[in-house]
Amino acid sequence: MKDEYLTGQSVDGKVICLQTLGQSKLPEVVNNFLEFSFSDTVGTQDVHRGAKSLALNPKARGPQWEWIKKNWNKVYERLSVNFALLDRFLRCSLRQFSDHKVEQDIAAFFKEKDNRGYDQALRVISDTVRGNANYKQRDEALVLEWLKKHDYA
């Protein structure tokens, strides 16, 4: 997929490559993909595309958040040239969580940082994750029961 991204001429093809690379369930591949995404090889305007794919992948979501925390300076330096890019990247990366502990971890991580330019994104992420977590707490057992009843789980 990386070779196809590097050699392909189609913009749509490159986007598909980034989305496909985000489907891996192996943490080492996730980390490798994030390093690739933040290299000069991937256009700054496209970094969020892989991030969204990772966030939609339950096995990659957590490793992506850990990578962001560990590499925040790299993320900020690359994407803060245009706060709309940083805003989009953070929203795509973090709003799929459904755990109050993760929401608190996100808030704690950004608490002492200068959030000007992406503060609204952090509020949306917090509200979304909190809502996801509340929904999960309220309805998880009912949904699982329905899935089992209809032979989906």
mmCIF file with all atom_site columns, N, CA, C and O in Angstrom, residues 22-28 30-31 53-65 97:
data_model
loop_
_atom_site.group_PDB
_atom_site.id
_atom_site.type_symbol
_atom_site.label_atom_id
_atom_site.label_alt_id
_atom_site.label_comp_id
_atom_site.label_asym_id
_atom_site.label_entity_id
_atom_site.label_seq_id
_atom_site.pdbx_PDB_ins_code
_atom_site.Cartn_x
_atom_site.Cartn_y
_atom_site.Cartn_z
_atom_site.occupancy
_atom_site.B_iso_or_equiv
_atom_site.pdbx_formal_charge
_atom_site.auth_seq_id
_atom_site.auth_comp_id
_atom_site.auth_asym_id
_atom_site.auth_atom_id
_atom_site.pdbx_PDB_model_num
ATOM 1  N N  . GLY A 1 22 ? -4.872  2.297  7.413  1.00 0.00 ? 22 GLY A N  1
ATOM 2  C CA . GLY A 1 22 ? -5.444  2.483  8.738  1.00 0.00 ? 22 GLY A CA 1
ATOM 3  C C  . GLY A 1 22 ? -6.286  1.320  9.224  1.00 0.00 ? 22 GLY A C  1
ATOM 4  O O  . GLY A 1 22 ? -6.783  1.343  10.342 1.00 0.00 ? 22 GLY A O  1
ATOM 5  N N  . GLN A 1 23 ? -6.426  0.283  8.430  1.00 0.00 ? 23 GLN A N  1
ATOM 6  C CA . GLN A 1 23 ? -7.257  -0.862 8.809  1.00 0.00 ? 23 GLN A CA 1
ATOM 7  C C  . GLN A 1 23 ? -6.508  -1.931 9.609  1.00 0.00 ? 23 GLN A C  1
ATOM 8  O O  . GLN A 1 23 ? -7.121  -2.856 10.113 1.00 0.00 ? 23 GLN A O  1
ATOM 9  N N  . SER A 1 24 ? -5.209  -1.785 9.751  1.00 0.00 ? 24 SER A N  1
ATOM 10 C CA . SER A 1 24 ? -4.430  -2.807 10.456 1.00 0.00 ? 24 SER A CA 1
ATOM 11 C C  . SER A 1 24 ? -4.830  -2.883 11.926 1.00 0.00 ? 24 SER A C  1
ATOM 12 O O  . SER A 1 24 ? -5.154  -1.884 12.549 1.00 0.00 ? 24 SER A O  1
ATOM 13 N N  . LYS A 1 25 ? -4.763  -4.074 12.463 1.00 0.00 ? 25 LYS A N  1
ATOM 14 C CA . LYS A 1 25 ? -5.078  -4.295 13.870 1.00 0.00 ? 25 LYS A CA 1
ATOM 15 C C  . LYS A 1 25 ? -3.813  -4.514 14.711 1.00 0.00 ? 25 LYS A C  1
ATOM 16 O O  . LYS A 1 25 ? -3.894  -4.729 15.906 1.00 0.00 ? 25 LYS A O  1
ATOM 17 N N  . LEU A 1 26 ? -2.639  -4.425 14.089 1.00 0.00 ? 26 LEU A N  1
ATOM 18 C CA . LEU A 1 26 ? -1.381  -4.658 14.786 1.00 0.00 ? 26 LEU A CA 1
ATOM 19 C C  . LEU A 1 26 ? -0.771  -3.332 15.242 1.00 0.00 ? 26 LEU A C  1
ATOM 20 O O  . LEU A 1 26 ? -0.515  -2.451 14.413 1.00 0.00 ? 26 LEU A O  1
ATOM 21 N N  . PRO A 1 27 ? -0.535  -3.160 16.550 1.00 0.00 ? 27 PRO A N  1
ATOM 22 C CA . PRO A 1 27 ? -0.005  -1.882 17.057 1.00 0.00 ? 27 PRO A CA 1
ATOM 23 C C  . PRO A 1 27 ? 1.274   -1.425 16.373 1.00 0.00 ? 27 PRO A C  1
ATOM 24 O O  . PRO A 1 27 ? 1.448   -0.237 16.104 1.00 0.00 ? 27 PRO A O  1
ATOM 25 N N  . GLU A 1 28 ? 2.178   -2.354 16.038 1.00 0.00 ? 28 GLU A N  1
ATOM 26 C CA . GLU A 1 28 ? 3.432   -1.955 15.393 1.00 0.00 ? 28 GLU A CA 1
ATOM 27 C C  . GLU A 1 28 ? 3.187   -1.395 13.989 1.00 0.00 ? 28 GLU A C  1
ATOM 28 O O  . GLU A 1 28 ? 3.880   -0.477 13.536 1.00 0.00 ? 28 GLU A O  1
ATOM 29 N N  . VAL A 1 30 ? 0.354   0.131  13.158 1.00 0.00 ? 30 VAL A N  1
ATOM 30 C CA . VAL A 1 30 ? -0.274  1.431  13.431 1.00 0.00 ? 30 VAL A CA 1
ATOM 31 C C  . VAL A 1 30 ? 0.808   2.479  13.654 1.00 0.00 ? 30 VAL A C  1
ATOM 32 O O  . VAL A 1 30 ? 0.778   3.562  13.068 1.00 0.00 ? 30 VAL A O  1
ATOM 33 N N  . ASN A 1 31 ? 1.778   2.174  14.500 1.00 0.00 ? 31 ASN A N  1
ATOM 34 C CA . ASN A 1 31 ? 2.856   3.127  14.781 1.00 0.00 ? 31 ASN A CA 1
ATOM 35 C C  . ASN A 1 31 ? 3.663   3.429  13.520 1.00 0.00 ? 31 ASN A C  1
ATOM 36 O O  . ASN A 1 31 ? 3.996   4.583  13.251 1.00 0.00 ? 31 ASN A O  1
ATOM 37 N N  . SER A 1 53 ? -9.279  6.672  9.583  1.00 0.00 ? 53 SER A N  1
ATOM 38 C CA . SER A 1 53 ? -9.360  5.236  9.370  1.00 0.00 ? 53 SER A CA 1
ATOM 39 C C  . SER A 1 53 ? -8.889  4.475  10.618 1.00 0.00 ? 53 SER A C  1
ATOM 40 O O  . SER A 1 53 ? -9.508  3.495  11.029 1.00 0.00 ? 53 SER A O  1
ATOM 41 N N  . LEU A 1 54 ? -7.805  4.946  11.233 1.00 0.00 ? 54 LEU A N  1
ATOM 42 C CA . LEU A 1 54 ? -7.326  4.329  12.462 1.00 0.00 ? 54 LEU A CA 1
ATOM 43 C C  . LEU A 1 54 ? -8.351  4.453  13.583 1.00 0.00 ? 54 LEU A C  1
ATOM 44 O O  . LEU A 1 54 ? -8.582  3.513  14.339 1.00 0.00 ? 54 LEU A O  1
ATOM 45 N N  . ALA A 1 55 ? -8.964  5.619  13.700 1.00 0.00 ? 55 ALA A N  1
ATOM 46 C CA . ALA A 1 55 ? -9.935  5.844  14.772 1.00 0.00 ? 55 ALA A CA 1
ATOM 47 C C  . ALA A 1 55 ? -11.173 4.972  14.620 1.00 0.00 ? 55 ALA A C  1
ATOM 48 O O  . ALA A 1 55 ? -11.790 4.577  15.613 1.00 0.00 ? 55 ALA A O  1
ATOM 49 N N  . LEU A 1 56 ? -11.551 4.665  13.385 1.00 0.00 ? 56 LEU A N  1
ATOM 50 C CA . LEU A 1 56 ? -12.701 3.801  13.153 1.00 0.00 ? 56 LEU A CA 1
ATOM 51 C C  . LEU A 1 56 ? -12.371 2.328  13.399 1.00 0.00 ? 56 LEU A C  1
ATOM 52 O O  . LEU A 1 56 ? -13.275 1.487  13.428 1.00 0.00 ? 56 LEU A O  1
ATOM 53 N N  . ASN A 1 57 ? -11.112 2.030  13.578 1.00 0.00 ? 57 ASN A N  1
ATOM 54 C CA . ASN A 1 57 ? -10.629 0.670  13.805 1.00 0.00 ? 57 ASN A CA 1
ATOM 55 C C  . ASN A 1 57 ? -10.452 0.482  15.318 1.00 0.00 ? 57 ASN A C  1
ATOM 56 O O  . ASN A 1 57 ? -9.542  1.042  15.914 1.00 0.00 ? 57 ASN A O  1
ATOM 57 N N  . PRO A 1 58 ? -11.308 -0.300 15.970 1.00 0.00 ? 58 PRO A N  1
ATOM 58 C CA . PRO A 1 58 ? -11.228 -0.445 17.430 1.00 0.00 ? 58 PRO A CA 1
ATOM 59 C C  . PRO A 1 58 ? -9.874  -0.930 17.944 1.00 0.00 ? 58 PRO A C  1
ATOM 60 O O  . PRO A 1 58 ? -9.477  -0.596 19.049 1.00 0.00 ? 58 PRO A O  1
ATOM 61 N N  . LYS A 1 59 ? -9.153  -1.696 17.135 1.00 0.00 ? 59 LYS A N  1
ATOM 62 C CA . LYS A 1 59 ? -7.843  -2.190 17.559 1.00 0.00 ? 59 LYS A CA 1
ATOM 63 C C  . LYS A 1 59 ? -6.744  -1.147 17.388 1.00 0.00 ? 59 LYS A C  1
ATOM 64 O O  . LYS A 1 59 ? -5.672  -1.272 17.974 1.00 0.00 ? 59 LYS A O  1
ATOM 65 N N  . ALA A 1 60 ? -6.973  -0.138 16.576 1.00 0.00 ? 60 ALA A N  1
ATOM 66 C CA . ALA A 1 60 ? -5.954  0.884  16.299 1.00 0.00 ? 60 ALA A CA 1
ATOM 67 C C  . ALA A 1 60 ? -6.192  2.189  17.051 1.00 0.00 ? 60 ALA A C  1
ATOM 68 O O  . ALA A 1 60 ? -5.285  2.999  17.203 1.00 0.00 ? 60 ALA A O  1
ATOM 69 N N  . ARG A 1 61 ? -7.406  2.407  17.499 1.00 0.00 ? 61 ARG A N  1
ATOM 70 C CA . ARG A 1 61 ? -7.794  3.657  18.139 1.00 0.00 ? 61 ARG A CA 1
ATOM 71 C C  . ARG A 1 61 ? -6.908  3.993  19.348 1.00 0.00 ? 61 ARG A C  1
ATOM 72 O O  . ARG A 1 61 ? -6.391  5.103  19.462 1.00 0.00 ? 61 ARG A O  1
ATOM 73 N N  . GLY A 1 62 ? -6.747  3.042  20.252 1.00 0.00 ? 62 GLY A N  1
ATOM 74 C CA . GLY A 1 62 ? -5.927  3.259  21.454 1.00 0.00 ? 62 GLY A CA 1
ATOM 75 C C  . GLY A 1 62 ? -4.459  3.487  21.124 1.00 0.00 ? 62 GLY A C  1
ATOM 76 O O  . GLY A 1 62 ? -3.859  4.454  21.620 1.00 0.00 ? 62 GLY A O  1
ATOM 77 N N  . PRO A 1 63 ? -3.857  2.614  20.311 1.00 0.00 ? 63 PRO A N  1
ATOM 78 C CA . PRO A 1 63 ? -2.461  2.853  19.929 1.00 0.00 ? 63 PRO A CA 1
ATOM 79 C C  . PRO A 1 63 ? -2.253  4.203  19.234 1.00 0.00 ? 63 PRO A C  1
ATOM 80 O O  . PRO A 1 63 ? -1.222  4.854  19.425 1.00 0.00 ? 63 PRO A O  1
ATOM 81 N N  . GLN A 1 64 ? -3.243  4.641  18.454 1.00 0.00 ? 64 GLN A N  1
ATOM 82 C CA . GLN A 1 64 ? -3.112  5.959  17.816 1.00 0.00 ? 64 GLN A CA 1
ATOM 83 C C  . GLN A 1 64 ? -3.070  7.067  18.867 1.00 0.00 ? 64 GLN A C  1
ATOM 84 O O  . GLN A 1 64 ? -2.232  7.968  18.792 1.00 0.00 ? 64 GLN A O  1
ATOM 85 N N  . TRP A 1 65 ? -3.948  7.016  19.866 1.00 0.00 ? 65 TRP A N  1
ATOM 86 C CA . TRP A 1 65 ? -3.953  8.023  20.932 1.00 0.00 ? 65 TRP A CA 1
ATOM 87 C C  . TRP A 1 65 ? -2.626  8.003  21.689 1.00 0.00 ? 65 TRP A C  1
ATOM 88 O O  . TRP A 1 65 ? -2.054  9.045  21.987 1.00 0.00 ? 65 TRP A O  1
ATOM 89 N N  . PHE A 1 97 ? -13.843 7.366  20.594 1.00 0.00 ? 97 PHE A N  1
ATOM 90 C CA . PHE A 1 97 ? -13.750 6.680  21.884 1.00 0.00 ? 97 PHE A CA 1
ATOM 91 C C  . PHE A 1 97 ? -15.106 6.682  22.580 1.00 0.00 ? 97 PHE A C  1
ATOM 92 O O  . PHE A 1 97 ? -15.927 7.580  22.383 1.00 0.00 ? 97 PHE A O  1
#
